Amino acid sequence: MKILNFGSLNIDIFFRVENIVKPGETISAKSIEKRPGGKGLNQSVALSKSFENVYHAGSVGDDGIFLVDYLKSENINTKYIKKSDKLTGNAIIQVDDKGENSIVLYKGANFDNDKKFIDEVLNDFSKDDILLLQNEISSMKYLIDKAYEKGMKIVLNPSPITDEIKEFDFNKIDLLLVNEIEAKNIANKNSVDESIDYFTTTYPNINLIVTLGSKGSIFVNKNEKIKQEGIKVQSVDSTGAGDTFTGFFVSYFYQGKNVRDCLKFASLASALSVTKSGASISIPSLCDVKEFERKNV
C-alpha cells in the first residue's frame, strides 16, 4: 500500500502578534518567520511520522524549491512534485498570545495542476492505494473522479470550504475529515448532530470524522459511533493541529488499527503539536507521541 498526498505546498510567513489585527487597524509584530507549510505539506509530514511509503504530488515555483528539500528530509517521496512558472503558494499567518491564528492564502503554483499532470501521477498508483486530498489545489473534482475509477481509497479533508465542493461526489469518498464548522457548512445544517445524520444518511458507506477542537472528535460510519475526548494542554500555537490529527489518523486507520486507538493517537499527536510554535515543524515524532501517551494514560 502507498499513500499519495496530492496537496498544497506553501511558504508560510508567521507574524507573532499580541492580538490578531482588526479591520482598519495597524499593529506591530513581535517577530516574523518563514517556514514550510500548506495543508498538503503539513499532512504529508504528519503521515511520514508513522508510515514509510508516503508520496507527495503538487507544484512549486522557483521560490519554493526549499519545500521539496524539506519534504525529502522528512523521508517523503517527491518525484511527483513539478516545477511551475507561477510563484509558490503563500500563507500569511498571524498567531496571537493565546495561540489562536488567522490565515490569508495565496494559491500560486498550487493551482497549476492540470489533467495531464494528474493522469501522469495517478498512472503509478493502483487499487487500494490511498489518495489524500485537501482543498488548496486545482482540479479537485477530476482528481476524485479519476482516483475512484482506479479503485483508490480517497480521503478528503475539504478545507478551505469553497463552492467547488458542491461538485464533489461524496459517494466516492472513503474517509471524510471535517471540523464542526465545515460539517455544518457542507451539510447545510445548524448543529453537529444534524450534520452527522445528514452524512450518514446521504452517504451510507462513508467513514466520517468531525473534529471539535478542544472538545475532541467523533468517528461515525454505518456500524459505529465513537467519541474521543479532547486532551488538555497549554496551547502555544494551534496552526497545523488539524493537519497533524489528519496525518496520524489516516496512517493508523489504513494500517488496520482499531478506530479507538486511531482517534486517541491522532488526538495525542494533535495536542502535542499545539504546545510548540509553527505548523509542519511542530508535528511531533512517533516516539514523542508514544511518550506523551504514557504520561496521559
Short mmCIF file of C-alpha atoms in Angstrom, two decimals:
data_model
loop_
_atom_site.label_atom_id
_atom_site.label_comp_id
_atom_site.label_asym_id
_atom_site.label_seq_id
_atom_site.Cartn_x
_atom_site.Cartn_y
_atom_site.Cartn_z
CA MET A 1 0.00 0.00 0.00
CA LYS A 2 1.14 3.51 -0.89
CA ILE A 3 -0.26 6.81 0.33
CA LEU A 4 -0.32 9.63 -2.22
CA ASN A 5 -0.99 13.10 -0.87
CA PHE A 6 -1.87 15.35 -3.81
CA GLY A 7 -1.73 18.60 -1.93
CA SER A 8 -0.63 22.17 -1.45
CA LEU A 9 2.91 23.41 -0.92
CA ASN A 10 3.11 26.83 0.69
CA ILE A 11 5.64 29.25 2.02
CA ASP A 12 4.28 30.21 5.45
CA ILE A 13 5.13 33.66 6.78
CA PHE A 14 4.36 33.84 10.50
CA PHE A 15 3.72 37.08 12.34
CA ARG A 16 3.67 36.73 16.13
CA VAL A 17 1.25 39.38 17.47
CA GLU A 18 -0.36 40.29 20.78
CA ASN A 19 -3.83 40.30 19.19
CA ILE A 20 -4.93 39.43 15.64
CA VAL A 21 -5.28 42.61 13.62
CA LYS A 22 -8.76 44.11 13.16
CA PRO A 23 -10.11 45.84 10.01
CA GLY A 24 -8.61 49.33 9.67
CA GLU A 25 -6.02 48.63 12.37
CA THR A 26 -2.23 48.71 12.05
CA ILE A 27 -0.18 46.78 14.58
CA SER A 28 3.43 45.79 15.13
CA ALA A 29 4.51 42.15 15.08
CA LYS A 30 6.73 40.78 17.83
CA SER A 31 8.55 38.54 15.34
CA ILE A 32 8.41 37.16 11.80
CA GLU A 33 9.49 33.77 10.42
CA LYS A 34 9.36 31.99 7.06
CA ARG A 35 8.69 28.25 7.16
CA PRO A 36 7.46 25.33 5.00
CA GLY A 37 3.69 24.96 5.04
CA GLY A 38 0.42 24.31 3.28
CA LYS A 39 -2.18 21.80 4.46
CA GLY A 40 -0.82 19.33 1.92
CA LEU A 41 2.79 19.59 3.06
CA ASN A 42 1.80 19.52 6.74
CA GLN A 43 -0.28 16.38 6.30
CA SER A 44 2.48 14.63 4.35
CA VAL A 45 4.90 15.34 7.19
CA ALA A 46 2.39 14.03 9.74
CA LEU A 47 1.83 10.89 7.64
CA SER A 48 5.55 10.24 7.38
CA LYS A 49 5.92 10.11 11.17
CA SER A 50 4.16 6.73 11.31
CA PHE A 51 4.12 5.44 7.70
CA GLU A 52 7.08 4.87 5.39
CA ASN A 53 5.53 4.83 1.89
CA VAL A 54 4.35 8.45 1.56
CA TYR A 55 4.35 10.29 -1.78
CA HIS A 56 3.61 13.97 -2.27
CA ALA A 57 2.34 15.42 -5.57
CA GLY A 58 1.95 19.11 -6.33
CA SER A 59 3.57 22.18 -7.86
CA VAL A 60 6.06 24.82 -6.73
CA GLY A 61 7.72 27.83 -8.33
CA ASP A 62 11.42 28.74 -8.29
CA ASP A 63 10.92 30.30 -4.87
CA GLY A 64 9.66 27.03 -3.37
CA ILE A 65 12.44 24.55 -4.11
CA PHE A 66 13.37 24.52 -0.42
CA LEU A 67 9.94 22.98 0.28
CA VAL A 68 10.86 19.96 -1.84
CA ASP A 69 14.15 19.61 0.02
CA TYR A 70 12.28 19.80 3.31
CA LEU A 71 9.90 17.01 2.32
CA LYS A 72 12.85 14.85 1.27
CA SER A 73 14.42 15.42 4.69
CA GLU A 74 11.21 14.00 6.20
CA ASN A 75 11.57 10.81 4.10
CA ILE A 76 8.72 11.72 1.75
CA ASN A 77 8.96 10.74 -1.94
CA THR A 78 8.88 13.96 -4.02
CA LYS A 79 9.12 12.52 -7.57
CA TYR A 80 5.61 13.83 -8.34
CA ILE A 81 6.28 17.47 -7.49
CA LYS A 82 6.60 19.55 -10.64
CA LYS A 83 8.15 22.95 -11.32
CA SER A 84 5.71 25.74 -12.18
CA ASP A 85 6.20 29.11 -13.85
CA LYS A 86 4.00 30.61 -11.15
CA LEU A 87 5.10 31.75 -7.71
CA THR A 88 4.78 29.16 -4.96
CA GLY A 89 1.66 29.33 -2.83
CA ASN A 90 1.97 31.58 0.21
CA ALA A 91 0.23 31.91 3.55
CA ILE A 92 0.33 34.97 5.78
CA ILE A 93 -0.31 33.75 9.33
CA GLN A 94 -0.92 35.80 12.44
CA VAL A 95 -0.51 33.97 15.76
CA ASP A 96 -1.62 35.80 18.91
CA ASP A 97 -0.59 35.42 22.55
CA LYS A 98 -3.46 32.97 23.17
CA GLY A 99 -2.22 30.64 20.45
CA GLU A 100 -5.08 31.45 18.08
CA ASN A 101 -4.35 32.12 14.40
CA SER A 102 -5.65 33.95 11.34
CA ILE A 103 -4.53 32.94 7.84
CA VAL A 104 -4.57 34.55 4.37
CA LEU A 105 -3.76 32.22 1.46
CA TYR A 106 -2.28 32.94 -2.00
CA LYS A 107 -2.93 29.99 -4.35
CA GLY A 108 0.02 30.43 -6.72
CA ALA A 109 1.51 27.23 -8.15
CA ASN A 110 -0.96 25.11 -6.16
CA PHE A 111 -3.48 25.88 -8.91
CA ASP A 112 -1.16 24.80 -11.72
CA ASN A 113 -2.16 21.12 -11.63
CA ASP A 114 -3.82 20.23 -14.95
CA LYS A 115 -5.49 16.98 -16.05
CA LYS A 116 -2.43 15.77 -17.97
CA PHE A 117 -0.22 16.08 -14.90
CA ILE A 118 -2.82 14.36 -12.72
CA ASP A 119 -3.11 11.46 -15.17
CA GLU A 120 0.67 11.04 -15.23
CA VAL A 121 0.82 10.88 -11.43
CA LEU A 122 -2.16 8.56 -10.90
CA ASN A 123 -0.83 6.20 -13.57
CA ASP A 124 1.73 5.00 -10.99
CA PHE A 125 -0.89 4.13 -8.37
CA SER A 126 -3.41 1.34 -8.23
CA LYS A 127 -6.38 -0.24 -6.47
CA ASP A 128 -6.30 0.04 -2.68
CA ASP A 129 -3.58 2.70 -2.65
CA ILE A 130 -4.67 5.75 -0.66
CA LEU A 131 -5.21 9.24 -2.09
CA LEU A 132 -5.28 12.05 0.46
CA LEU A 133 -6.75 15.39 -0.63
CA GLN A 134 -7.35 18.77 0.97
CA ASN A 135 -8.92 21.70 -0.94
CA GLU A 136 -5.97 24.01 -1.60
CA ILE A 137 -5.19 22.84 -5.17
CA SER A 138 -6.85 22.93 -8.59
CA SER A 139 -8.72 20.13 -10.42
CA MET A 140 -10.09 18.54 -7.26
CA LYS A 141 -13.21 17.04 -8.85
CA TYR A 142 -11.11 15.50 -11.62
CA LEU A 143 -8.71 14.03 -9.06
CA ILE A 144 -11.55 12.44 -7.11
CA ASP A 145 -13.23 11.02 -10.22
CA LYS A 146 -10.03 9.56 -11.73
CA ALA A 147 -8.78 8.07 -8.46
CA TYR A 148 -12.17 6.46 -7.87
CA GLU A 149 -12.05 4.93 -11.34
CA LYS A 150 -8.73 3.31 -10.39
CA GLY A 151 -10.17 1.89 -7.17
CA MET A 152 -8.05 4.04 -4.88
CA LYS A 153 -9.39 4.78 -1.40
CA ILE A 154 -9.99 8.53 -1.26
CA VAL A 155 -9.53 10.57 1.91
CA LEU A 156 -10.85 14.13 1.80
CA ASN A 157 -10.21 16.99 4.20
CA PRO A 158 -12.25 19.68 2.35
CA SER A 159 -10.58 22.77 3.76
CA PRO A 160 -10.99 25.59 2.95
CA ILE A 161 -14.70 25.40 2.07
CA THR A 162 -15.38 26.64 -1.48
CA ASP A 163 -18.26 26.49 -3.96
CA GLU A 164 -16.40 23.77 -5.88
CA ILE A 165 -17.05 21.33 -3.04
CA LYS A 166 -20.70 21.18 -4.14
CA GLU A 167 -19.50 19.43 -7.32
CA PHE A 168 -17.74 16.60 -5.44
CA ASP A 169 -19.41 13.19 -5.32
CA PHE A 170 -19.09 12.21 -1.66
CA ASN A 171 -20.19 8.68 -2.54
CA LYS A 172 -16.65 8.28 -3.88
CA ILE A 173 -15.03 9.31 -0.58
CA ASP A 174 -13.91 6.56 1.80
CA LEU A 175 -12.94 8.84 4.70
CA LEU A 176 -14.11 12.42 5.21
CA LEU A 177 -12.43 14.60 7.86
CA VAL A 178 -14.11 17.91 8.71
CA ASN A 179 -14.24 20.28 11.64
CA GLU A 180 -17.63 21.21 13.10
CA ILE A 181 -17.93 24.41 11.03
CA GLU A 182 -17.10 22.58 7.79
CA ALA A 183 -19.53 19.78 8.65
CA LYS A 184 -22.42 22.21 9.18
CA ASN A 185 -21.50 24.19 6.06
CA ILE A 186 -21.36 21.20 3.69
CA ALA A 187 -24.46 19.55 5.19
CA ASN A 188 -26.30 22.89 5.39
CA LYS A 189 -27.34 22.11 8.95
CA ASN A 190 -27.34 24.07 12.20
CA SER A 191 -25.75 21.52 14.50
CA VAL A 192 -23.07 18.85 14.50
CA ASP A 193 -25.59 16.10 15.27
CA GLU A 194 -27.80 17.14 12.35
CA SER A 195 -24.72 17.25 10.10
CA ILE A 196 -23.65 13.75 11.14
CA ASP A 197 -27.16 12.45 10.43
CA TYR A 198 -27.04 14.09 7.00
CA PHE A 199 -23.73 12.48 6.02
CA THR A 200 -24.52 9.02 7.35
CA THR A 201 -27.97 9.00 5.73
CA THR A 202 -26.97 10.52 2.39
CA TYR A 203 -23.66 8.65 2.07
CA PRO A 204 -24.16 5.38 4.00
CA ASN A 205 -20.75 3.93 3.10
CA ILE A 206 -18.68 6.90 4.20
CA ASN A 207 -16.35 6.96 7.21
CA LEU A 208 -16.74 10.36 8.86
CA ILE A 209 -14.66 12.24 11.39
CA VAL A 210 -15.81 15.54 12.85
CA THR A 211 -13.15 17.32 14.90
CA LEU A 212 -14.39 19.52 17.73
CA GLY A 213 -11.27 21.46 18.72
CA SER A 214 -10.57 21.21 22.45
CA LYS A 215 -13.75 19.11 22.86
CA GLY A 216 -12.26 16.20 20.94
CA SER A 217 -13.56 14.36 17.89
CA ILE A 218 -16.25 11.94 16.67
CA PHE A 219 -15.88 9.00 14.28
CA VAL A 220 -19.04 7.69 12.61
CA ASN A 221 -19.87 5.09 9.99
CA LYS A 222 -22.82 2.77 9.40
CA ASN A 223 -21.59 0.39 12.09
CA GLU A 224 -20.39 2.56 14.95
CA LYS A 225 -20.09 5.98 16.54
CA ILE A 226 -17.04 6.73 18.70
CA LYS A 227 -16.32 9.88 20.70
CA GLN A 228 -12.76 10.88 21.64
CA GLU A 229 -12.47 13.46 24.39
CA GLY A 230 -10.10 16.39 23.97
CA ILE A 231 -6.66 16.25 25.56
CA LYS A 232 -5.87 19.28 27.71
CA VAL A 233 -2.58 21.07 27.08
CA GLN A 234 -1.29 24.62 27.27
CA SER A 235 -1.67 25.91 23.70
CA VAL A 236 1.15 27.96 22.20
CA ASP A 237 0.14 27.85 18.53
CA SER A 238 -2.80 25.92 17.05
CA THR A 239 -1.55 26.21 13.45
CA GLY A 240 -1.32 22.76 11.88
CA ALA A 241 -3.12 20.92 14.68
CA GLY A 242 -5.83 19.66 12.34
CA ASP A 243 -3.24 18.57 9.78
CA THR A 244 -1.36 16.66 12.47
CA PHE A 245 -4.56 14.88 13.50
CA THR A 246 -5.35 14.02 9.88
CA GLY A 247 -1.91 12.61 9.08
CA PHE A 248 -1.67 10.41 12.17
CA PHE A 249 -5.26 9.17 11.91
CA VAL A 250 -5.03 8.32 8.20
CA SER A 251 -1.76 6.49 8.69
CA TYR A 252 -3.08 4.33 11.53
CA PHE A 253 -6.57 3.82 10.08
CA TYR A 254 -5.32 2.41 6.78
CA GLN A 255 -2.84 0.18 8.57
CA GLY A 256 -5.88 -1.54 10.04
CA LYS A 257 -5.57 -0.26 13.62
CA ASN A 258 -8.57 -0.18 15.95
CA VAL A 259 -10.56 3.04 15.38
CA ARG A 260 -10.48 3.99 19.06
CA ASP A 261 -6.71 3.69 19.03
CA CYS A 262 -6.52 5.74 15.82
CA LEU A 263 -8.60 8.53 17.35
CA LYS A 264 -6.65 8.55 20.58
CA PHE A 265 -3.25 8.54 18.91
CA ALA A 266 -4.22 11.27 16.43
CA SER A 267 -5.60 13.35 19.30
CA LEU A 268 -2.42 12.93 21.33
CA ALA A 269 -0.30 13.98 18.33
CA SER A 270 -2.53 16.98 17.63
CA ALA A 271 -2.49 18.10 21.27
CA LEU A 272 1.28 17.77 21.43
CA SER A 273 1.65 19.85 18.25
CA VAL A 274 -0.09 22.91 19.73
CA THR A 275 2.47 23.10 22.54
CA LYS A 276 5.04 24.34 20.00
CA SER A 277 5.11 27.20 17.50
CA GLY A 278 4.74 26.61 13.78
CA ALA A 279 2.89 24.21 11.52
CA SER A 280 4.95 21.39 10.00
CA ILE A 281 7.85 21.96 12.38
CA SER A 282 5.56 21.45 15.38
CA ILE A 283 4.43 17.98 14.26
CA PRO A 284 5.76 15.52 16.82
CA SER A 285 7.70 12.34 16.11
CA LEU A 286 6.18 8.93 16.70
CA CYS A 287 8.45 8.45 19.71
CA ASP A 288 7.33 11.76 21.21
CA VAL A 289 3.65 10.85 20.79
CA LYS A 290 4.18 7.45 22.43
CA GLU A 291 5.98 9.09 25.34
CA PHE A 292 3.18 11.66 25.64
CA GLU A 293 0.68 8.78 25.62
CA ARG A 294 2.48 7.09 28.53
CA LYS A 295 2.20 10.32 30.52
CA ASN A 296 -1.53 10.63 29.75
CA VAL A 297 -2.69 7.08 30.49
#
